[in-house]
Amino acid sequence: METEKERSYEDRTESFVSLPLDLTIDILLRLPAKSIGRLRCVSKLWLTMTTTSSFVKSFSVHSSARPSLIFCKNGEEKCVFYSFPHHHPRAEKYLHKEETGLPLSTITNENNYIPHQSIHGLISFGNFECVIIWNPTLKQHVTLPQPKVSKPFISLLGYDPIGDQYKVLCMSLRNKGEDPQIFTMGPRESWRTIIQDSPSHVILYKAIWRCINGVVYYLAARDTIVSFDVRSEKFGVIQIPNMGWRLRTLPCGFIRHRGRLALFSNTSSLLGRISLWILEDAEKHEWSRKDSYLPFVTRKGSITLSFFTLSGETVDDELIYIPMFAGGPFYAIYYDLERNRVRKVEYEGIGEIEFRSHCFPNHIESLMSLNNLFTAP
């Protein structure tokens, strides 16, 4: 005989299921990914509804409003990662630790020199001989088939927001005459050769790159920047601004600033000065410049900019600085360049910071499954 509690549960379930489909989907899109995972076990209807390409894409759009900072390191037996939001003043309460599912040596492999980014919820790792794609939300990873380019090679992950496609650009670091290859992530896909007069490839010792608004930018030879449009699969060359020095001589990198590519350099790390060159027009090679002294750097003390790593930026265009070494709790410094404001957020429970640990700012949750990536739909 049914108990009153069981009848009450069934009544509530039927009431929820009887909601209009569009309203049900709108409710589900507002939930965190973990809740979606549990609800997929409720019924085949909800499983089907939450695994459609339209739902996965819409979920990523909603997730972009609540980005997080992911910190990866090797644990005693497995790779682990911590995720915490950018904007909570007491973020240690929200600290979330999980196993990555990746092989132990993936994160801090001594041959893993290429900087990585979270690209629309996915992260790629490579050690010059293989390409691994990782989805932290679903704790899934997959090794892509071997590209037909000479080893060692470099792989860069890009995302086309219009076509909702992820693509991996792969280039040989040794044989500069080889055409690059591209892999579109999806069922029945394989590496394709891009046959054209491709520009100079990535500089090995300055592997600087960034994916912004569907375009992958990377630093190439002769102090030029190459752009690769993920959608059209076409290359372009951008001349760097007149900086008064060569890029290879000082620490530098790419970030996104107000939706555009920005080249940064710590032109005087002992003084805590940072310079940003923002790309205004790629076709005309036009740049603007912003200079600032970071308020959190002690110019006459022992704390200098050389002790921090500029890891990226938030959606609000705050620069995110991570200390290279920290004796106490792990922390991040967020600097608003426009308003000249600084905030420091501590995250307890991480432990010591390893030199080869990785931070991924602006990470969003993604429900894209990698389990059946190479099978027919």
Short mmCIF file of N, CA, C and O in Angstrom, two decimals, residues 138-264:
data_model
loop_
_atom_site.label_atom_id
_atom_site.label_comp_id
_atom_site.label_asym_id
_atom_site.label_seq_id
_atom_site.Cartn_x
_atom_site.Cartn_y
_atom_site.Cartn_z
N LEU A 138 32.09 17.53 -16.57
CA LEU A 138 31.67 16.13 -16.63
C LEU A 138 32.78 15.18 -16.22
O LEU A 138 32.57 13.96 -16.19
N LYS A 139 33.97 15.73 -15.92
CA LYS A 139 35.14 14.93 -15.55
C LYS A 139 35.44 13.88 -16.62
O LYS A 139 35.70 12.72 -16.32
N GLN A 140 35.39 14.31 -17.87
CA GLN A 140 35.69 13.44 -19.00
C GLN A 140 36.90 13.99 -19.76
O GLN A 140 37.11 15.20 -19.81
N HIS A 141 37.68 13.09 -20.34
CA HIS A 141 38.76 13.52 -21.21
C HIS A 141 38.90 12.51 -22.34
O HIS A 141 38.50 11.35 -22.22
N VAL A 142 39.46 12.98 -23.44
CA VAL A 142 39.64 12.12 -24.60
C VAL A 142 40.95 12.51 -25.29
O VAL A 142 41.32 13.69 -25.32
N THR A 143 41.66 11.51 -25.80
CA THR A 143 42.88 11.74 -26.57
C THR A 143 42.52 11.70 -28.05
O THR A 143 41.97 10.70 -28.54
N LEU A 144 42.81 12.77 -28.76
CA LEU A 144 42.47 12.83 -30.17
C LEU A 144 43.37 11.91 -30.98
O LEU A 144 44.49 11.59 -30.56
N PRO A 145 42.90 11.46 -32.15
CA PRO A 145 43.78 10.67 -33.04
C PRO A 145 45.04 11.45 -33.38
O PRO A 145 45.05 12.68 -33.36
N GLN A 146 46.09 10.74 -33.71
CA GLN A 146 47.36 11.39 -34.03
C GLN A 146 47.23 12.20 -35.32
O GLN A 146 46.80 11.69 -36.35
N PRO A 147 47.59 13.48 -35.28
CA PRO A 147 47.58 14.28 -36.52
C PRO A 147 48.73 13.86 -37.43
O PRO A 147 49.75 13.33 -36.97
N LYS A 148 48.59 14.12 -38.73
CA LYS A 148 49.63 13.76 -39.69
C LYS A 148 50.56 14.93 -39.93
O LYS A 148 50.69 15.45 -41.05
N VAL A 149 51.20 15.37 -38.84
CA VAL A 149 52.23 16.40 -38.92
C VAL A 149 53.44 15.89 -38.16
O VAL A 149 53.33 15.06 -37.27
N SER A 150 54.60 16.42 -38.52
CA SER A 150 55.84 15.96 -37.89
C SER A 150 55.89 16.37 -36.42
O SER A 150 55.47 17.46 -36.05
N LYS A 151 56.41 15.48 -35.59
CA LYS A 151 56.62 15.79 -34.18
C LYS A 151 57.97 16.47 -34.01
O LYS A 151 58.90 16.20 -34.77
N PRO A 152 58.09 17.34 -33.01
CA PRO A 152 57.05 17.78 -32.07
C PRO A 152 56.09 18.76 -32.72
O PRO A 152 56.46 19.48 -33.64
N PHE A 153 54.85 18.77 -32.23
CA PHE A 153 53.86 19.69 -32.78
C PHE A 153 53.17 20.44 -31.64
O PHE A 153 53.27 20.08 -30.47
N ILE A 154 52.48 21.50 -32.01
CA ILE A 154 51.72 22.29 -31.06
C ILE A 154 50.25 22.26 -31.47
O ILE A 154 49.93 22.24 -32.66
N SER A 155 49.36 22.21 -30.50
CA SER A 155 47.92 22.18 -30.77
C SER A 155 47.24 23.30 -30.01
O SER A 155 47.51 23.51 -28.83
N LEU A 156 46.35 24.02 -30.70
CA LEU A 156 45.64 25.16 -30.13
C LEU A 156 44.14 24.93 -30.29
O LEU A 156 43.66 24.67 -31.40
N LEU A 157 43.40 25.05 -29.20
CA LEU A 157 41.96 24.81 -29.22
C LEU A 157 41.22 26.13 -29.47
O LEU A 157 41.49 27.14 -28.81
N GLY A 158 40.29 26.10 -30.41
CA GLY A 158 39.48 27.27 -30.69
C GLY A 158 38.01 26.93 -30.68
O GLY A 158 37.63 25.76 -30.78
N TYR A 159 37.17 27.97 -30.55
CA TYR A 159 35.71 27.75 -30.52
C TYR A 159 35.04 28.79 -31.41
O TYR A 159 35.34 29.98 -31.33
N ASP A 160 34.12 28.30 -32.25
CA ASP A 160 33.33 29.16 -33.12
C ASP A 160 31.98 29.38 -32.46
O ASP A 160 31.14 28.47 -32.42
N PRO A 161 31.70 30.57 -31.89
CA PRO A 161 30.45 30.79 -31.18
C PRO A 161 29.22 30.83 -32.09
O PRO A 161 28.10 30.61 -31.62
N ILE A 162 29.42 31.11 -33.37
CA ILE A 162 28.28 31.17 -34.29
C ILE A 162 27.87 29.76 -34.71
O ILE A 162 26.69 29.39 -34.66
N GLY A 163 28.82 28.96 -35.13
CA GLY A 163 28.52 27.59 -35.53
C GLY A 163 28.50 26.61 -34.38
O GLY A 163 28.20 25.44 -34.57
N ASP A 164 28.86 27.08 -33.17
CA ASP A 164 28.92 26.24 -31.97
C ASP A 164 29.80 25.02 -32.22
O ASP A 164 29.39 23.88 -32.03
N GLN A 165 31.03 25.27 -32.67
CA GLN A 165 31.96 24.19 -32.97
C GLN A 165 33.31 24.44 -32.31
O GLN A 165 33.79 25.57 -32.27
N TYR A 166 33.90 23.35 -31.81
CA TYR A 166 35.26 23.38 -31.30
C TYR A 166 36.19 22.83 -32.39
O TYR A 166 35.87 21.81 -33.01
N LYS A 167 37.32 23.49 -32.58
CA LYS A 167 38.29 23.01 -33.56
C LYS A 167 39.69 23.09 -32.96
O LYS A 167 39.98 24.01 -32.20
N VAL A 168 40.52 22.10 -33.30
CA VAL A 168 41.90 22.06 -32.83
C VAL A 168 42.82 22.31 -34.00
O VAL A 168 42.77 21.59 -35.00
N LEU A 169 43.66 23.34 -33.90
CA LEU A 169 44.65 23.65 -34.92
C LEU A 169 45.98 23.04 -34.51
O LEU A 169 46.43 23.23 -33.38
N CYS A 170 46.59 22.27 -35.41
CA CYS A 170 47.83 21.57 -35.09
C CYS A 170 48.90 21.91 -36.13
O CYS A 170 48.64 21.87 -37.33
N MET A 171 50.12 22.26 -35.63
CA MET A 171 51.21 22.64 -36.52
C MET A 171 52.51 22.01 -36.03
O MET A 171 52.74 21.88 -34.83
N SER A 172 53.34 21.62 -36.98
CA SER A 172 54.65 21.08 -36.64
C SER A 172 55.57 22.20 -36.18
O SER A 172 55.57 23.29 -36.75
N LEU A 173 56.32 21.93 -35.14
CA LEU A 173 57.29 22.91 -34.64
C LEU A 173 58.66 22.73 -35.30
O LEU A 173 59.51 23.61 -35.20
N ARG A 174 58.87 21.62 -35.94
CA ARG A 174 60.17 21.33 -36.56
C ARG A 174 60.15 21.60 -38.05
O ARG A 174 61.04 22.25 -38.57
N ASN A 175 59.14 21.08 -38.74
CA ASN A 175 59.06 21.24 -40.18
C ASN A 175 58.13 22.41 -40.51
O ASN A 175 56.92 22.26 -40.58
N LYS A 176 58.72 23.59 -40.68
CA LYS A 176 57.92 24.78 -40.92
C LYS A 176 57.24 24.76 -42.29
O LYS A 176 56.31 25.52 -42.54
N GLY A 177 57.69 23.89 -43.19
CA GLY A 177 57.10 23.86 -44.51
C GLY A 177 55.83 23.04 -44.60
O GLY A 177 55.14 23.06 -45.62
N GLU A 178 55.50 22.32 -43.55
CA GLU A 178 54.29 21.50 -43.56
C GLU A 178 53.04 22.36 -43.40
O GLU A 178 53.03 23.33 -42.65
N ASP A 179 51.98 21.96 -44.12
CA ASP A 179 50.69 22.62 -43.93
C ASP A 179 50.09 22.20 -42.60
O ASP A 179 50.20 21.03 -42.20
N PRO A 180 49.46 23.12 -41.88
CA PRO A 180 48.82 22.76 -40.61
C PRO A 180 47.60 21.87 -40.84
O PRO A 180 47.08 21.79 -41.95
N GLN A 181 47.15 21.23 -39.76
CA GLN A 181 45.96 20.39 -39.82
C GLN A 181 44.93 20.90 -38.82
O GLN A 181 45.26 21.56 -37.83
N ILE A 182 43.67 20.55 -39.09
CA ILE A 182 42.56 21.00 -38.25
C ILE A 182 41.67 19.82 -37.91
O ILE A 182 41.48 18.92 -38.73
N PHE A 183 41.18 19.80 -36.68
CA PHE A 183 40.26 18.73 -36.25
C PHE A 183 39.01 19.39 -35.69
O PHE A 183 39.07 20.16 -34.74
N THR A 184 37.86 19.09 -36.30
CA THR A 184 36.58 19.57 -35.80
C THR A 184 36.01 18.53 -34.86
O THR A 184 35.82 17.37 -35.25
N MET A 185 35.76 18.91 -33.62
CA MET A 185 35.31 17.94 -32.63
C MET A 185 33.86 17.56 -32.87
O MET A 185 32.96 18.39 -32.80
N GLY A 186 33.65 16.28 -33.15
CA GLY A 186 32.31 15.77 -33.41
C GLY A 186 32.39 14.35 -33.94
O GLY A 186 33.48 13.83 -34.21
N PRO A 187 31.24 13.67 -34.10
CA PRO A 187 31.22 12.30 -34.59
C PRO A 187 31.80 12.19 -36.00
O PRO A 187 31.62 13.07 -36.84
N ARG A 188 32.51 11.10 -36.24
CA ARG A 188 33.06 10.76 -37.55
C ARG A 188 34.01 11.81 -38.09
O ARG A 188 34.20 11.94 -39.31
N GLU A 189 34.63 12.59 -37.24
CA GLU A 189 35.57 13.60 -37.69
C GLU A 189 37.00 13.06 -37.68
O GLU A 189 37.31 12.11 -36.98
N SER A 190 37.84 13.66 -38.47
CA SER A 190 39.26 13.29 -38.52
C SER A 190 40.07 14.54 -38.86
O SER A 190 39.51 15.59 -39.19
N TRP A 191 41.39 14.41 -38.80
CA TRP A 191 42.25 15.55 -39.11
C TRP A 191 42.18 15.88 -40.59
O TRP A 191 42.17 14.99 -41.45
N ARG A 192 42.12 17.17 -40.89
CA ARG A 192 42.13 17.65 -42.28
C ARG A 192 43.29 18.62 -42.46
O ARG A 192 43.62 19.39 -41.58
N THR A 193 43.90 18.58 -43.63
CA THR A 193 45.01 19.48 -43.93
C THR A 193 44.48 20.79 -44.51
O THR A 193 43.61 20.78 -45.39
N ILE A 194 44.98 21.90 -43.97
CA ILE A 194 44.62 23.21 -44.50
C ILE A 194 45.65 23.57 -45.55
O ILE A 194 46.81 23.90 -45.24
N ILE A 195 45.26 23.47 -46.82
CA ILE A 195 46.20 23.70 -47.93
C ILE A 195 46.13 25.16 -48.33
O ILE A 195 45.18 25.60 -48.99
N GLN A 196 47.10 25.93 -47.92
CA GLN A 196 47.21 27.32 -48.32
C GLN A 196 48.58 27.81 -47.88
O GLN A 196 49.33 27.11 -47.20
N ASP A 197 48.89 29.01 -48.26
CA ASP A 197 50.18 29.59 -47.84
C ASP A 197 50.03 30.06 -46.40
O ASP A 197 49.76 31.24 -46.14
N SER A 198 50.16 29.14 -45.47
CA SER A 198 49.99 29.48 -44.06
C SER A 198 51.16 30.33 -43.58
O SER A 198 52.30 30.13 -43.99
N PRO A 199 50.89 31.28 -42.70
CA PRO A 199 51.96 32.16 -42.18
C PRO A 199 52.92 31.38 -41.28
O PRO A 199 52.80 30.18 -41.08
N SER A 200 53.89 32.12 -40.74
CA SER A 200 54.85 31.51 -39.85
C SER A 200 54.16 30.85 -38.67
O SER A 200 53.12 31.32 -38.20
N HIS A 201 54.76 29.78 -38.17
CA HIS A 201 54.15 29.02 -37.09
C HIS A 201 54.54 29.59 -35.73
O HIS A 201 55.33 30.52 -35.62
N VAL A 202 54.00 28.97 -34.71
CA VAL A 202 54.24 29.40 -33.34
C VAL A 202 55.72 29.30 -32.99
O VAL A 202 56.39 28.34 -33.37
N ILE A 203 56.23 30.29 -32.27
CA ILE A 203 57.61 30.24 -31.78
C ILE A 203 57.65 29.33 -30.58
O ILE A 203 56.90 29.51 -29.61
N LEU A 204 58.51 28.33 -30.61
CA LEU A 204 58.55 27.30 -29.57
C LEU A 204 58.78 27.90 -28.18
O LEU A 204 58.07 27.59 -27.23
N TYR A 205 59.79 28.78 -28.07
CA TYR A 205 60.13 29.29 -26.75
C TYR A 205 59.24 30.45 -26.31
O TYR A 205 59.39 30.97 -25.22
N LYS A 206 58.31 30.88 -27.18
CA LYS A 206 57.35 31.91 -26.83
C LYS A 206 55.97 31.45 -27.27
O LYS A 206 55.32 32.07 -28.10
N ALA A 207 55.51 30.36 -26.70
CA ALA A 207 54.23 29.79 -27.12
C ALA A 207 53.10 30.60 -26.50
O ALA A 207 52.50 30.23 -25.49
N ILE A 208 52.80 31.73 -27.12
CA ILE A 208 51.77 32.64 -26.64
C ILE A 208 50.60 32.59 -27.60
O ILE A 208 50.76 32.78 -28.81
N TRP A 209 49.39 32.34 -27.07
CA TRP A 209 48.22 32.26 -27.93
C TRP A 209 46.97 32.60 -27.13
O TRP A 209 46.98 32.61 -25.90
N ARG A 210 45.88 32.85 -27.85
CA ARG A 210 44.61 33.20 -27.21
C ARG A 210 43.48 33.02 -28.20
O ARG A 210 43.64 33.31 -29.40
N CYS A 211 42.33 32.51 -27.73
CA CYS A 211 41.13 32.41 -28.56
C CYS A 211 40.13 33.46 -28.07
O CYS A 211 39.70 33.41 -26.91
N ILE A 212 39.75 34.40 -28.94
CA ILE A 212 38.84 35.47 -28.59
C ILE A 212 37.81 35.62 -29.70
O ILE A 212 38.15 35.83 -30.87
N ASN A 213 36.53 35.48 -29.33
CA ASN A 213 35.43 35.70 -30.28
C ASN A 213 35.59 34.90 -31.57
O ASN A 213 35.37 35.42 -32.68
N GLY A 214 35.99 33.64 -31.44
CA GLY A 214 36.07 32.77 -32.60
C GLY A 214 37.34 32.91 -33.41
O GLY A 214 37.44 32.35 -34.52
N VAL A 215 38.33 33.64 -32.90
CA VAL A 215 39.61 33.80 -33.60
C VAL A 215 40.74 33.38 -32.67
O VAL A 215 40.79 33.81 -31.51
N VAL A 216 41.62 32.51 -33.17
CA VAL A 216 42.81 32.10 -32.41
C VAL A 216 43.98 32.98 -32.85
O VAL A 216 44.29 33.06 -34.04
N TYR A 217 44.60 33.64 -31.88
CA TYR A 217 45.77 34.47 -32.15
C TYR A 217 47.01 33.78 -31.55
O TYR A 217 46.94 33.26 -30.44
N TYR A 218 48.12 33.79 -32.29
CA TYR A 218 49.35 33.27 -31.72
C TYR A 218 50.54 34.09 -32.21
O TYR A 218 50.54 34.65 -33.30
N LEU A 219 51.56 34.14 -31.36
CA LEU A 219 52.78 34.89 -31.67
C LEU A 219 53.65 34.06 -32.61
O LEU A 219 53.93 32.89 -32.34
N ALA A 220 54.06 34.66 -33.70
CA ALA A 220 54.85 33.96 -34.70
C ALA A 220 56.20 34.63 -34.87
O ALA A 220 56.55 35.56 -34.13
N ALA A 221 56.96 34.15 -35.84
CA ALA A 221 58.31 34.68 -36.07
C ALA A 221 58.26 36.11 -36.56
O ALA A 221 57.22 36.61 -36.98
N ARG A 222 59.40 36.76 -36.48
CA ARG A 222 59.57 38.16 -36.93
C ARG A 222 58.64 39.10 -36.19
O ARG A 222 58.19 40.12 -36.75
N ASP A 223 58.34 38.78 -34.94
CA ASP A 223 57.51 39.64 -34.09
C ASP A 223 56.19 40.00 -34.77
O ASP A 223 55.76 41.16 -34.82
N THR A 224 55.54 38.98 -35.33
CA THR A 224 54.20 39.16 -35.90
C THR A 224 53.21 38.30 -35.14
O THR A 224 53.59 37.35 -34.44
N ILE A 225 51.95 38.63 -35.28
CA ILE A 225 50.87 37.85 -34.67
C ILE A 225 50.03 37.27 -35.79
O ILE A 225 49.63 37.99 -36.72
N VAL A 226 49.76 35.99 -35.72
CA VAL A 226 48.93 35.32 -36.72
C VAL A 226 47.54 35.11 -36.15
O VAL A 226 47.39 34.70 -35.00
N SER A 227 46.53 35.42 -36.94
CA SER A 227 45.15 35.17 -36.55
C SER A 227 44.60 34.01 -37.37
O SER A 227 44.88 33.90 -38.57
N PHE A 228 43.83 33.15 -36.72
CA PHE A 228 43.20 32.02 -37.41
C PHE A 228 41.72 32.06 -37.09
O PHE A 228 41.31 31.89 -35.94
N ASP A 229 40.90 32.33 -38.10
CA ASP A 229 39.45 32.37 -37.95
C ASP A 229 38.92 30.94 -37.86
O ASP A 229 39.04 30.19 -38.83
N VAL A 230 38.37 30.58 -36.71
CA VAL A 230 37.94 29.20 -36.50
C VAL A 230 36.83 28.81 -37.46
O VAL A 230 36.75 27.67 -37.92
N ARG A 231 35.96 29.74 -37.81
CA ARG A 231 34.82 29.43 -38.67
C ARG A 231 35.24 29.27 -40.14
O ARG A 231 34.93 28.27 -40.78
N SER A 232 35.96 30.27 -40.68
CA SER A 232 36.34 30.22 -42.10
C SER A 232 37.61 29.43 -42.34
O SER A 232 37.92 29.09 -43.48
N GLU A 233 38.37 29.15 -41.25
CA GLU A 233 39.64 28.44 -41.32
C GLU A 233 40.64 29.16 -42.21
O GLU A 233 41.40 28.56 -42.96
N LYS A 234 40.67 30.48 -42.07
CA LYS A 234 41.61 31.30 -42.82
C LYS A 234 42.56 32.02 -41.87
O LYS A 234 42.20 32.39 -40.77
N PHE A 235 43.80 32.21 -42.35
CA PHE A 235 44.83 32.87 -41.57
C PHE A 235 44.95 34.34 -41.95
O PHE A 235 44.59 34.75 -43.05
N GLY A 236 45.48 35.10 -41.02
CA GLY A 236 45.81 36.50 -41.28
C GLY A 236 47.05 36.86 -40.48
O GLY A 236 47.41 36.18 -39.52
N VAL A 237 47.72 37.93 -40.87
CA VAL A 237 48.93 38.37 -40.18
C VAL A 237 48.73 39.79 -39.68
O VAL A 237 48.23 40.66 -40.40
N ILE A 238 49.09 40.02 -38.41
CA ILE A 238 48.95 41.32 -37.77
C ILE A 238 50.33 41.79 -37.32
O ILE A 238 51.04 41.06 -36.62
N GLN A 239 50.69 42.99 -37.70
CA GLN A 239 51.96 43.56 -37.26
C GLN A 239 51.82 44.06 -35.83
O GLN A 239 50.83 44.69 -35.49
N ILE A 240 52.81 43.78 -35.01
CA ILE A 240 52.75 44.22 -33.63
C ILE A 240 53.03 45.72 -33.56
O ILE A 240 53.62 46.29 -34.48
N PRO A 241 52.61 46.39 -32.51
CA PRO A 241 52.86 47.83 -32.40
C PRO A 241 54.34 48.12 -32.17
O PRO A 241 55.11 47.23 -31.81
N ASN A 242 54.70 49.36 -32.37
CA ASN A 242 56.07 49.79 -32.11
C ASN A 242 56.26 49.90 -30.60
O ASN A 242 55.81 50.84 -29.96
N MET A 243 56.94 48.93 -30.03
CA MET A 243 57.07 48.84 -28.58
C MET A 243 58.42 49.29 -28.06
O MET A 243 58.64 49.41 -26.86
N GLY A 244 59.37 49.49 -28.95
CA GLY A 244 60.68 49.92 -28.51
C GLY A 244 61.59 48.79 -28.08
O GLY A 244 62.74 49.00 -27.69
N TRP A 245 61.08 47.56 -28.13
CA TRP A 245 61.88 46.39 -27.78
C TRP A 245 61.26 45.17 -28.44
O TRP A 245 60.11 45.22 -28.88
N ARG A 246 62.00 44.09 -28.51
CA ARG A 246 61.50 42.87 -29.14
C ARG A 246 60.75 42.02 -28.13
O ARG A 246 61.12 41.95 -26.96
N LEU A 247 59.68 41.39 -28.59
CA LEU A 247 58.83 40.61 -27.70
C LEU A 247 59.59 39.50 -26.99
O LEU A 247 59.27 39.13 -25.86
N ARG A 248 60.60 38.96 -27.67
CA ARG A 248 61.30 37.82 -27.11
C ARG A 248 62.18 38.19 -25.93
O ARG A 248 62.68 37.33 -25.21
N THR A 249 62.39 39.50 -25.68
CA THR A 249 63.32 39.92 -24.64
C THR A 249 62.68 40.09 -23.26
O THR A 249 63.40 40.11 -22.26
N LEU A 250 61.34 40.23 -23.18
CA LEU A 250 60.68 40.48 -21.90
C LEU A 250 59.47 39.58 -21.75
O LEU A 250 58.88 39.12 -22.74
N PRO A 251 59.04 39.33 -20.49
CA PRO A 251 57.81 38.55 -20.28
C PRO A 251 56.61 39.25 -20.90
O PRO A 251 56.42 40.45 -20.71
N CYS A 252 55.84 38.52 -21.66
CA CYS A 252 54.67 39.11 -22.30
C CYS A 252 53.63 38.02 -22.53
O CYS A 252 53.87 36.84 -22.29
N GLY A 253 52.46 38.41 -23.00
CA GLY A 253 51.40 37.44 -23.24
C GLY A 253 50.18 38.12 -23.83
O GLY A 253 50.16 39.34 -24.05
N PHE A 254 49.14 37.31 -24.09
CA PHE A 254 47.88 37.81 -24.62
C PHE A 254 46.80 37.69 -23.56
O PHE A 254 46.76 36.71 -22.81
N ILE A 255 45.89 38.66 -23.51
CA ILE A 255 44.67 38.55 -22.74
C ILE A 255 43.55 39.17 -23.56
O ILE A 255 43.80 39.78 -24.62
N ARG A 256 42.32 39.01 -23.10
CA ARG A 256 41.18 39.69 -23.71
C ARG A 256 40.87 40.93 -22.88
O ARG A 256 40.75 40.86 -21.67
N HIS A 257 40.74 42.07 -23.53
CA HIS A 257 40.41 43.31 -22.84
C HIS A 257 39.26 43.98 -23.58
O HIS A 257 39.39 44.36 -24.73
N ARG A 258 38.11 44.07 -22.91
CA ARG A 258 36.91 44.65 -23.51
C ARG A 258 36.58 43.97 -24.84
O ARG A 258 36.22 44.62 -25.83
N GLY A 259 36.71 42.65 -24.86
CA GLY A 259 36.34 41.87 -26.03
C GLY A 259 37.37 41.85 -27.14
O GLY A 259 37.10 41.29 -28.21
N ARG A 260 38.54 42.45 -26.90
CA ARG A 260 39.55 42.51 -27.95
C ARG A 260 40.86 41.89 -27.48
O ARG A 260 41.10 41.75 -26.28
N LEU A 261 41.68 41.55 -28.46
CA LEU A 261 43.01 41.03 -28.13
C LEU A 261 43.85 42.14 -27.53
O LEU A 261 43.87 43.28 -28.02
N ALA A 262 44.56 41.83 -26.45
CA ALA A 262 45.48 42.78 -25.84
C ALA A 262 46.81 42.09 -25.60
O ALA A 262 46.86 40.97 -25.10
N LEU A 263 47.87 42.76 -25.96
CA LEU A 263 49.23 42.30 -25.73
C LEU A 263 49.74 42.99 -24.48
O LEU A 263 49.69 44.22 -24.39
N PHE A 264 50.19 42.22 -23.49
CA PHE A 264 50.67 42.84 -22.27
C PHE A 264 52.16 42.57 -22.08
O PHE A 264 52.70 41.58 -22.56
#
